[in-house]
C-alpha cells in the first residue's frame, strides 16, 4: 500500500501563499492520479486538487484560480501551490493516490501537514 509524507504547512495570514510538498512511496501506478485532500475540524476529508498520470487536473470549486497542483521531477512527488489563502482553507492537508475525481484512493493516509490561515 502506498505511503505519503506531506510537508510545507504553516501559519499564514489571509492573502498569503504556501507550497505543500508530498513524497509517495510504494506501488503507485503511473496512470493513477495523485491528489491533495484536506480535513478541517469537524468536517469530512475532501478533495482539494488532483493530477492524473497524463497531466489532467481536477480542482475543488473553492480553490479554483488560487491553488495549482503539479508533479515534481522525482517520481511520485506532487506539490500544491496555494495563493490568496483564506481562513476557510485552514485544515490538515494530505496526499494520496487514486481517481482524478478523488472518490477512491488506495494509499495509506499519512500524518498530513497543518495549514492555518488567520484573518
C-alpha positions as a printed NumPy array, in Angstrom:
array([[  0.   ,   0.   ,   0.   ],
       [  1.475,   3.358,  -0.996],
       [  2.535,   5.74 ,   1.733],
       [  2.922,   9.505,   1.683],
       [  4.816,  12.149,   3.583],
       [  3.461,  15.685,   3.444],
       [  5.274,  18.861,   4.386],
       [  5.163,  22.612,   3.954],
       [  2.228,  23.535,   6.122],
       [  2.473,  26.653,   8.227],
       [  0.603,  29.535,   9.768],
       [ -0.048,  32.409,   7.389],
       [ -2.209,  35.469,   7.217],
       [ -5.089,  35.694,   4.812],
       [ -3.881,  36.553,   1.341],
       [ -0.604,  34.747,   1.848],
       [  0.868,  31.798,  -0.019],
       [  2.255,  28.386,   0.8  ],
       [  3.635,  25.486,  -1.175],
       [  2.951,  21.991,   0.075],
       [  5.105,  19.021,  -0.865],
       [  4.292,  15.334,  -0.947],
       [  6.528,  12.34 ,  -1.5  ],
       [  4.958,   8.978,  -2.164],
       [  6.492,   5.541,  -1.836],
       [  5.379,   2.032,  -2.584],
       [  3.431,   0.744,  -5.56 ],
       [  1.809,   3.711,  -7.26 ],
       [  0.522,   3.132, -10.764],
       [  1.64 ,   5.766, -13.247],
       [ -1.809,   6.212, -14.744],
       [ -3.419,   6.927, -11.4  ],
       [ -3.929,  10.404, -10.044],
       [ -2.044,  11.993,  -7.203],
       [ -4.248,  14.207,  -5.145],
       [ -4.303,  16.652,  -2.295],
       [ -7.057,  16.369,   0.28 ],
       [ -7.854,  18.363,   3.368],
       [ -9.796,  17.917,   6.551],
       [-10.919,  20.804,   8.696],
       [-12.002,  20.307,  12.315],
       [-15.428,  18.749,  12.466],
       [-15.617,  18.234,   8.722],
       [-15.104,  15.341,   6.356],
       [-11.949,  14.989,   4.342],
       [-12.386,  16.472,   0.883],
       [-10.503,  16.576,  -2.382],
       [ -8.645,  19.822,  -2.993],
       [ -6.888,  19.033,  -6.253],
       [ -5.692,  16.032,  -8.218],
       [ -3.483,  15.433, -11.22 ],
       [ -3.671,  12.351, -13.398],
       [ -0.871,  10.369, -14.917],
       [ -1.202,  12.263, -18.194],
       [ -1.416,  15.656, -16.533],
       [ -5.157,  16.295, -16.397],
       [ -6.175,  18.208, -13.306],
       [ -9.249,  18.48 , -11.147],
       [ -9.832,  21.213,  -8.579],
       [-12.438,  21.795,  -5.944],
       [-14.546,  24.819,  -6.846],
       [-13.454,  26.569,  -3.671],
       [ -9.792,  26.63 ,  -4.724],
       [-10.004,  27.145,  -8.475],
       [ -7.891,  30.053,  -9.571],
       [ -5.975,  30.119,  -6.297],
       [ -4.33 ,  26.685,  -5.999],
       [ -2.162,  24.854,  -8.521],
       [ -1.213,  21.197,  -8.37 ],
       [  1.831,  19.947, -10.216],
       [  4.168,  16.992, -10.217],
       [  7.792,  17.092,  -9.247],
       [ 10.711,  15.71 , -11.206],
       [ 11.193,  12.921,  -8.697],
       [  8.847,  10.   ,  -9.107],
       [  5.651,  10.139,  -7.078],
       [  6.157,  13.68 ,  -5.842],
       [  3.441,  16.265,  -6.058],
       [  3.16 ,  19.864,  -4.966],
       [  0.32 ,  22.21 ,  -4.176],
       [  0.933,  25.908,  -4.667],
       [ -1.629,  27.809,  -2.638],
       [ -2.105,  31.524,  -3.241],
       [ -4.542,  34.039,  -1.816],
       [ -5.177,  31.82 ,   1.18 ],
       [ -8.379,  32.305,   3.124],
       [ -9.286,  31.374,   6.709],
       [-11.58 ,  28.665,   5.339],
       [ -8.51 ,  26.953,   3.85 ],
       [ -7.398,  26.102,   7.377],
       [ -7.134,  22.32 ,   7.599],
       [ -4.777,  19.386,   7.709],
       [ -3.676,  18.623,   4.152],
       [ -2.954,  15.104,   2.972],
       [ -1.972,  13.475,  -0.283],
       [ -2.933,  10.132,  -1.712],
       [ -3.371,   8.3  ,  -4.999],
       [ -6.448,   7.046,  -6.78 ],
       [ -9.019,   8.508,  -9.138],
       [ -8.903,  12.006, -10.566],
       [-12.283,  12.714,  -9.015],
       [-10.946,  11.842,  -5.596],
       [-13.804,   9.411,  -4.988],
       [-11.448,   6.5  ,  -4.371],
       [ -7.933,   6.271,  -3.017],
       [ -5.781,   3.26 ,  -2.284],
       [ -2.852,   4.621,  -0.339],
       [ -2.411,   4.969,   3.377],
       [ -3.223,   8.3  ,   4.91 ],
       [ -0.138,   9.988,   6.316],
       [  0.056,  12.453,   9.152],
       [ -0.674,  15.368,   6.873],
       [  0.576,  18.906,   7.201],
       [ -1.277,  21.626,   9.052],
       [ -2.219,  24.828,   7.266],
       [ -3.586,  27.622,   9.409],
       [ -4.787,  30.858,   7.831],
       [ -5.607,  33.753,  10.106],
       [ -7.865,  36.626,   9.179]])
